[in-house]
Amino acid sequence: MSTGETVAVKVLATDSKQGEKEFQSEVILLGRLHHRNLVNLVGYCAEKGRNILVYVYMSNGSLASHLYNEKLETLSWNLRLQIALDVARGLEYLHDGAVPSVVHRDIKSSNILLDEYMNARVADFGLSREELVDKHNSSIRGTFGYLDPEYVSSKAFTKKSDIYSYGILLFELIGGRNPQQGLIEYVDLAAMNTDGGVGWEELSDPRLGGQFNIKELNETATLAYKCVNRFPRRRPSMRDIVQVLSRIVKARHKNHRPSLSATTEEVSIDIDQTESCAPALNHQNHHRNDSSDILVDTSEA
């Protein structure tokens, strides 16, 4: 741009009929939704038959590229956990902060974009809906592997359907395995070997080389498994998810805090009592849309 700012430009194909609706949805929603863990719309063009969306450029691309492109450096466990928290905070804003509430409807790793500091933002609101409007739709929209089975059977998409997709994303971060290649079956098998919330280590991404906190991984996997519960009412809310992940991250910082005269145990603090003081994330930056993102219409399936 003339200001020196780098932006990402998303151009709607001229022969796209469904894309027109998604374009309008994204413009309307992003025009009023603002959060540090959502992409921000810089501007748009809807003239002379050209529909264009302009976002701030997200220099580190999509989460999917970092999980599956072997040419890129492997994401550390700590970074994966922070990305999970970033995404949860963005979704919590959509579910509980926006008025009316918004359901995303297409949470997946290719729709999570990373800025130069590896802060994560939720992207692509083309399928999003205000929860009070159009809750039922005749066709099933979304991406195979992330779709809530309850949504597929009832065709009613709710916040709990977003939470199912988020649970799949958590397991994707843990295992580095593509949800479209049998991830949930792998998770169900691993669940048979877990006892009291431990034993999820077999899911860990081989690229991590064992470099992760076992307690954190088990707590995160236990949370993810609650998110994909077959009964939507038993799934946690996004607010609950943010609280659990914040507690895990805070506990790590507490355990690594240096002390001049006391042991870690002696200077420990009660995480539960400080949970209401959620730390604010710094850095801003926003979004590069990944052309490989494909929306799947399973209405004929």
Short mmCIF file of C-alpha atoms in Angstrom, two decimals:
data_model
loop_
_atom_site.label_atom_id
_atom_site.label_comp_id
_atom_site.label_asym_id
_atom_site.label_seq_id
_atom_site.Cartn_x
_atom_site.Cartn_y
_atom_site.Cartn_z
CA MET A 1 0.00 0.00 0.00
CA SER A 2 1.06 3.64 -0.36
CA THR A 3 1.38 3.72 3.44
CA GLY A 4 4.01 0.99 3.31
CA GLU A 5 1.64 -1.51 4.90
CA THR A 6 1.56 -5.01 3.43
CA VAL A 7 -1.92 -6.44 2.90
CA ALA A 8 -3.48 -9.68 1.71
CA VAL A 9 -6.08 -9.48 -1.06
CA LYS A 10 -8.80 -12.09 -1.52
CA VAL A 11 -10.59 -11.90 -4.88
CA LEU A 12 -13.91 -13.67 -5.43
CA ALA A 13 -14.04 -15.76 -8.60
CA THR A 14 -16.35 -14.12 -11.13
CA ASP A 15 -18.33 -17.35 -11.67
CA SER A 16 -18.86 -18.07 -7.96
CA LYS A 17 -22.53 -17.90 -6.97
CA GLN A 18 -22.21 -19.28 -3.43
CA GLY A 19 -19.15 -17.09 -2.97
CA GLU A 20 -21.27 -13.96 -3.34
CA LYS A 21 -23.21 -14.86 -0.18
CA GLU A 22 -20.00 -15.70 1.68
CA PHE A 23 -18.46 -12.41 0.55
CA GLN A 24 -21.41 -10.43 1.91
CA SER A 25 -21.40 -12.42 5.15
CA GLU A 26 -17.71 -11.77 5.72
CA VAL A 27 -17.99 -8.04 5.02
CA ILE A 28 -21.00 -7.61 7.31
CA LEU A 29 -19.57 -9.65 10.18
CA LEU A 30 -15.99 -8.38 10.09
CA GLY A 31 -17.28 -4.85 9.83
CA ARG A 32 -18.51 -5.11 13.41
CA LEU A 33 -16.33 -7.83 14.97
CA HIS A 34 -13.01 -6.68 16.43
CA HIS A 35 -10.74 -8.83 18.57
CA ARG A 36 -7.00 -9.42 18.72
CA ASN A 37 -7.53 -13.09 17.86
CA LEU A 38 -9.75 -12.52 14.82
CA VAL A 39 -8.61 -11.27 11.43
CA ASN A 40 -9.38 -7.59 10.89
CA LEU A 41 -10.83 -6.42 7.61
CA VAL A 42 -8.88 -3.47 6.20
CA GLY A 43 -11.36 -2.80 3.41
CA TYR A 44 -13.32 -4.24 0.52
CA CYS A 45 -14.35 -3.51 -3.05
CA ALA A 46 -17.66 -4.41 -4.67
CA GLU A 47 -17.56 -2.50 -7.94
CA LYS A 48 -17.76 -3.43 -11.63
CA GLY A 49 -18.47 -7.07 -10.85
CA ARG A 50 -15.31 -7.46 -8.76
CA ASN A 51 -15.66 -8.51 -5.12
CA ILE A 52 -12.43 -8.07 -3.18
CA LEU A 53 -11.57 -8.36 0.53
CA VAL A 54 -8.43 -6.75 1.94
CA TYR A 55 -6.77 -7.91 5.16
CA VAL A 56 -3.55 -7.17 6.95
CA TYR A 57 -0.93 -9.67 5.77
CA MET A 58 -0.25 -12.60 8.13
CA SER A 59 3.38 -13.30 7.37
CA ASN A 60 3.58 -16.81 8.86
CA GLY A 61 0.64 -18.20 6.91
CA SER A 62 -1.69 -20.88 8.17
CA LEU A 63 -1.39 -23.24 11.10
CA ALA A 64 -1.92 -26.13 8.68
CA SER A 65 1.22 -25.23 6.74
CA HIS A 66 3.31 -25.36 9.93
CA LEU A 67 1.85 -28.70 10.98
CA TYR A 68 2.27 -30.46 7.64
CA ASN A 69 5.00 -28.73 5.65
CA GLU A 70 8.23 -30.51 6.55
CA LYS A 71 10.23 -27.62 5.12
CA LEU A 72 9.00 -25.38 7.95
CA GLU A 73 10.35 -25.53 11.48
CA THR A 74 8.37 -27.81 13.78
CA LEU A 75 6.05 -25.95 16.14
CA SER A 76 7.16 -26.43 19.74
CA TRP A 77 4.70 -27.76 22.31
CA ASN A 78 4.66 -24.42 24.15
CA LEU A 79 3.80 -22.58 20.93
CA ARG A 80 1.06 -25.08 20.06
CA LEU A 81 -0.52 -24.53 23.46
CA GLN A 82 -0.37 -20.75 23.05
CA ILE A 83 -1.95 -21.01 19.59
CA ALA A 84 -4.74 -23.14 21.08
CA LEU A 85 -5.38 -20.44 23.68
CA ASP A 86 -5.33 -17.66 21.05
CA VAL A 87 -7.95 -19.49 18.98
CA ALA A 88 -10.08 -20.22 22.05
CA ARG A 89 -10.08 -16.54 22.99
CA GLY A 90 -11.16 -15.55 19.50
CA LEU A 91 -14.02 -18.06 19.56
CA GLU A 92 -15.01 -17.04 23.08
CA TYR A 93 -15.45 -13.50 21.78
CA LEU A 94 -17.66 -14.72 18.92
CA HIS A 95 -19.79 -16.88 21.23
CA ASP A 96 -20.02 -14.68 24.31
CA GLY A 97 -18.74 -11.21 23.45
CA ALA A 98 -20.44 -10.46 20.15
CA VAL A 99 -24.05 -9.28 20.16
CA PRO A 100 -25.76 -11.24 18.75
CA SER A 101 -23.54 -14.28 19.16
CA VAL A 102 -21.75 -15.61 16.10
CA VAL A 103 -20.95 -19.21 15.18
CA HIS A 104 -17.94 -19.62 12.88
CA ARG A 105 -18.97 -22.91 11.22
CA ASP A 106 -15.60 -23.72 9.63
CA ILE A 107 -12.93 -23.98 12.33
CA LYS A 108 -9.90 -25.82 10.91
CA SER A 109 -6.13 -25.44 10.86
CA SER A 110 -6.07 -23.78 7.45
CA ASN A 111 -8.37 -21.06 8.82
CA ILE A 112 -6.01 -20.25 11.69
CA LEU A 113 -3.42 -17.71 10.54
CA LEU A 114 -0.19 -16.64 12.23
CA ASP A 115 1.45 -13.23 12.33
CA GLU A 116 5.17 -12.47 12.46
CA TYR A 117 5.20 -13.17 16.21
CA MET A 118 3.26 -16.44 15.75
CA ASN A 119 0.15 -15.00 17.38
CA ALA A 120 -2.92 -16.80 16.03
CA ARG A 121 -6.08 -15.30 14.56
CA VAL A 122 -9.26 -16.99 13.39
CA ALA A 123 -9.90 -16.33 9.71
CA ASP A 124 -12.45 -16.92 6.94
CA PHE A 125 -15.92 -15.91 8.08
CA GLY A 126 -17.64 -16.75 4.82
CA LEU A 127 -19.78 -19.47 6.42
CA SER A 128 -20.33 -17.68 9.74
CA ARG A 129 -23.81 -16.90 10.96
CA GLU A 130 -25.30 -14.86 13.74
CA GLU A 131 -26.69 -17.50 16.05
CA LEU A 132 -30.14 -15.92 16.21
CA VAL A 133 -30.53 -16.04 12.44
CA ASP A 134 -30.58 -18.98 10.01
CA LYS A 135 -29.83 -21.64 12.62
CA HIS A 136 -31.21 -24.33 10.33
CA ASN A 137 -29.99 -24.76 6.80
CA SER A 138 -31.01 -27.31 4.20
CA SER A 139 -27.44 -28.04 3.10
CA ILE A 140 -24.55 -29.10 5.30
CA ARG A 141 -21.57 -26.80 4.95
CA GLY A 142 -18.11 -27.16 6.43
CA THR A 143 -15.03 -29.32 6.09
CA PHE A 144 -14.83 -33.11 6.37
CA GLY A 145 -13.04 -34.26 9.50
CA TYR A 146 -14.12 -31.23 11.53
CA LEU A 147 -17.90 -31.57 11.18
CA ASP A 148 -19.95 -32.18 14.32
CA PRO A 149 -21.84 -35.49 13.85
CA GLU A 150 -24.85 -33.95 15.61
CA TYR A 151 -24.87 -31.14 13.05
CA VAL A 152 -24.69 -33.64 10.20
CA SER A 153 -27.70 -35.55 11.53
CA SER A 154 -29.83 -32.59 12.67
CA LYS A 155 -28.59 -29.89 10.24
CA ALA A 156 -28.77 -27.48 13.19
CA PHE A 157 -25.47 -25.67 13.74
CA THR A 158 -24.90 -24.19 17.22
CA LYS A 159 -22.02 -22.98 19.39
CA LYS A 160 -21.51 -26.60 20.47
CA SER A 161 -20.79 -27.51 16.84
CA ASP A 162 -17.98 -24.93 16.80
CA ILE A 163 -16.69 -26.49 20.02
CA TYR A 164 -16.61 -29.93 18.40
CA SER A 165 -14.51 -28.53 15.54
CA TYR A 166 -12.25 -26.80 18.07
CA GLY A 167 -11.74 -30.11 19.90
CA ILE A 168 -10.63 -31.69 16.63
CA LEU A 169 -8.24 -28.76 16.15
CA LEU A 170 -6.78 -29.37 19.63
CA PHE A 171 -6.12 -33.01 18.78
CA GLU A 172 -4.59 -31.86 15.49
CA LEU A 173 -2.20 -29.62 17.45
CA ILE A 174 -1.35 -32.48 19.81
CA GLY A 175 -0.84 -35.15 17.19
CA GLY A 176 0.08 -33.34 13.98
CA ARG A 177 -2.38 -35.61 12.20
CA ASN A 178 -4.81 -34.46 9.49
CA PRO A 179 -8.46 -34.73 10.63
CA GLN A 180 -9.42 -35.76 7.09
CA GLN A 181 -7.23 -38.84 7.44
CA GLY A 182 -8.87 -40.67 10.34
CA LEU A 183 -7.82 -38.48 13.29
CA ILE A 184 -11.01 -39.05 15.32
CA GLU A 185 -10.71 -42.84 14.96
CA TYR A 186 -7.12 -42.59 16.20
CA VAL A 187 -8.34 -40.48 19.14
CA ASP A 188 -11.04 -43.02 20.04
CA LEU A 189 -8.47 -45.81 20.07
CA ALA A 190 -6.14 -43.78 22.29
CA ALA A 191 -9.05 -42.99 24.65
CA MET A 192 -9.44 -46.71 25.35
CA ASN A 193 -5.95 -46.72 26.86
CA THR A 194 -6.35 -43.62 29.01
CA ASP A 195 -7.10 -43.80 32.70
CA GLY A 196 -8.11 -40.84 34.81
CA GLY A 197 -7.02 -38.32 32.20
CA VAL A 198 -3.54 -39.75 31.68
CA GLY A 199 -2.07 -41.87 28.91
CA TRP A 200 -2.71 -39.54 25.97
CA GLU A 201 1.02 -39.35 25.17
CA GLU A 202 0.67 -41.92 22.38
CA LEU A 203 -1.14 -39.22 20.38
CA SER A 204 1.81 -36.83 20.45
CA ASP A 205 3.22 -35.58 17.15
CA PRO A 206 6.41 -37.54 16.30
CA ARG A 207 7.93 -34.25 15.08
CA LEU A 208 7.96 -33.07 18.70
CA GLY A 209 10.53 -35.74 19.47
CA GLY A 210 9.13 -36.18 22.96
CA GLN A 211 9.81 -32.54 23.80
CA PHE A 212 6.61 -31.71 25.65
CA ASN A 213 5.23 -31.51 29.17
CA ILE A 214 3.36 -34.78 29.74
CA LYS A 215 0.99 -33.26 32.31
CA GLU A 216 0.10 -30.39 29.98
CA LEU A 217 -0.47 -32.73 27.05
CA ASN A 218 -2.75 -34.97 29.09
CA GLU A 219 -4.75 -32.02 30.41
CA THR A 220 -5.11 -30.58 26.91
CA ALA A 221 -6.11 -33.92 25.38
CA THR A 222 -8.64 -34.52 28.17
CA LEU A 223 -10.15 -31.12 27.41
CA ALA A 224 -10.19 -31.88 23.66
CA TYR A 225 -11.98 -35.18 24.29
CA LYS A 226 -14.70 -33.36 26.22
CA CYS A 227 -15.11 -31.01 23.25
CA VAL A 228 -15.82 -33.91 20.89
CA ASN A 229 -18.33 -35.62 23.17
CA ARG A 230 -21.10 -37.13 21.06
CA PHE A 231 -23.67 -35.30 23.24
CA PRO A 232 -23.43 -31.53 22.58
CA ARG A 233 -24.79 -30.58 26.01
CA ARG A 234 -21.83 -32.33 27.65
CA ARG A 235 -19.27 -30.29 25.75
CA PRO A 236 -17.69 -27.35 27.61
CA SER A 237 -18.35 -23.75 26.62
CA MET A 238 -15.64 -21.65 24.99
CA ARG A 239 -15.40 -19.71 28.25
CA ASP A 240 -14.69 -22.97 30.11
CA ILE A 241 -12.07 -23.89 27.51
CA VAL A 242 -10.29 -20.53 27.84
CA GLN A 243 -10.19 -20.92 31.62
CA VAL A 244 -8.67 -24.42 31.44
CA LEU A 245 -6.01 -23.48 28.88
CA SER A 246 -5.19 -20.24 30.72
CA ARG A 247 -4.69 -22.25 33.91
CA ILE A 248 -2.31 -24.64 32.14
CA VAL A 249 -0.25 -21.77 30.70
CA LYS A 250 -0.21 -19.89 34.02
CA ALA A 251 0.91 -23.01 35.87
CA ARG A 252 3.85 -23.34 33.49
CA HIS A 253 4.89 -19.73 34.03
CA LYS A 254 4.56 -20.18 37.78
CA ASN A 255 6.73 -23.30 37.78
CA HIS A 256 9.44 -21.57 35.73
CA ARG A 257 9.51 -18.35 37.75
CA PRO A 258 12.99 -17.89 39.25
CA SER A 259 13.27 -17.55 43.02
CA LEU A 260 16.21 -16.26 45.03
CA SER A 261 15.41 -17.92 48.30
CA ALA A 262 12.53 -20.31 47.94
CA THR A 263 11.67 -23.47 46.08
CA THR A 264 9.03 -23.61 43.38
CA GLU A 265 6.57 -25.13 45.83
CA GLU A 266 7.19 -22.42 48.41
CA VAL A 267 6.44 -19.58 46.00
CA SER A 268 3.51 -21.27 44.28
CA ILE A 269 0.22 -19.43 43.98
CA ASP A 270 -3.36 -20.62 43.78
CA ILE A 271 -4.16 -20.62 40.07
CA ASP A 272 -7.89 -20.96 40.70
CA GLN A 273 -7.98 -17.76 42.73
CA THR A 274 -6.26 -15.79 40.00
CA GLU A 275 -8.17 -17.21 37.06
CA SER A 276 -10.36 -14.14 36.73
CA CYS A 277 -7.27 -12.06 35.99
CA ALA A 278 -6.81 -13.38 32.45
CA PRO A 279 -3.61 -12.02 30.89
CA ALA A 280 -3.98 -9.87 27.81
CA LEU A 281 -2.01 -10.90 24.76
CA ASN A 282 0.10 -8.26 23.10
CA HIS A 283 1.01 -7.88 19.45
CA GLN A 284 -1.62 -7.31 16.81
CA ASN A 285 -1.24 -8.07 13.07
CA HIS A 286 -3.79 -10.04 11.21
CA HIS A 287 -4.29 -12.21 8.16
CA ARG A 288 -3.21 -13.91 4.95
CA ASN A 289 -5.89 -16.06 3.38
CA ASP A 290 -4.68 -19.45 2.23
CA SER A 291 -5.83 -20.26 -1.29
CA SER A 292 -5.81 -23.95 -0.41
CA ASP A 293 -8.82 -23.56 1.92
CA ILE A 294 -11.73 -25.50 0.44
CA LEU A 295 -15.29 -25.37 1.74
CA VAL A 296 -17.07 -28.68 1.42
CA ASP A 297 -20.77 -28.98 0.62
CA THR A 298 -21.88 -32.40 1.78
CA SER A 299 -25.56 -31.93 1.01
CA GLU A 300 -25.48 -34.75 -1.54
CA ALA A 301 -23.44 -37.07 0.64
#
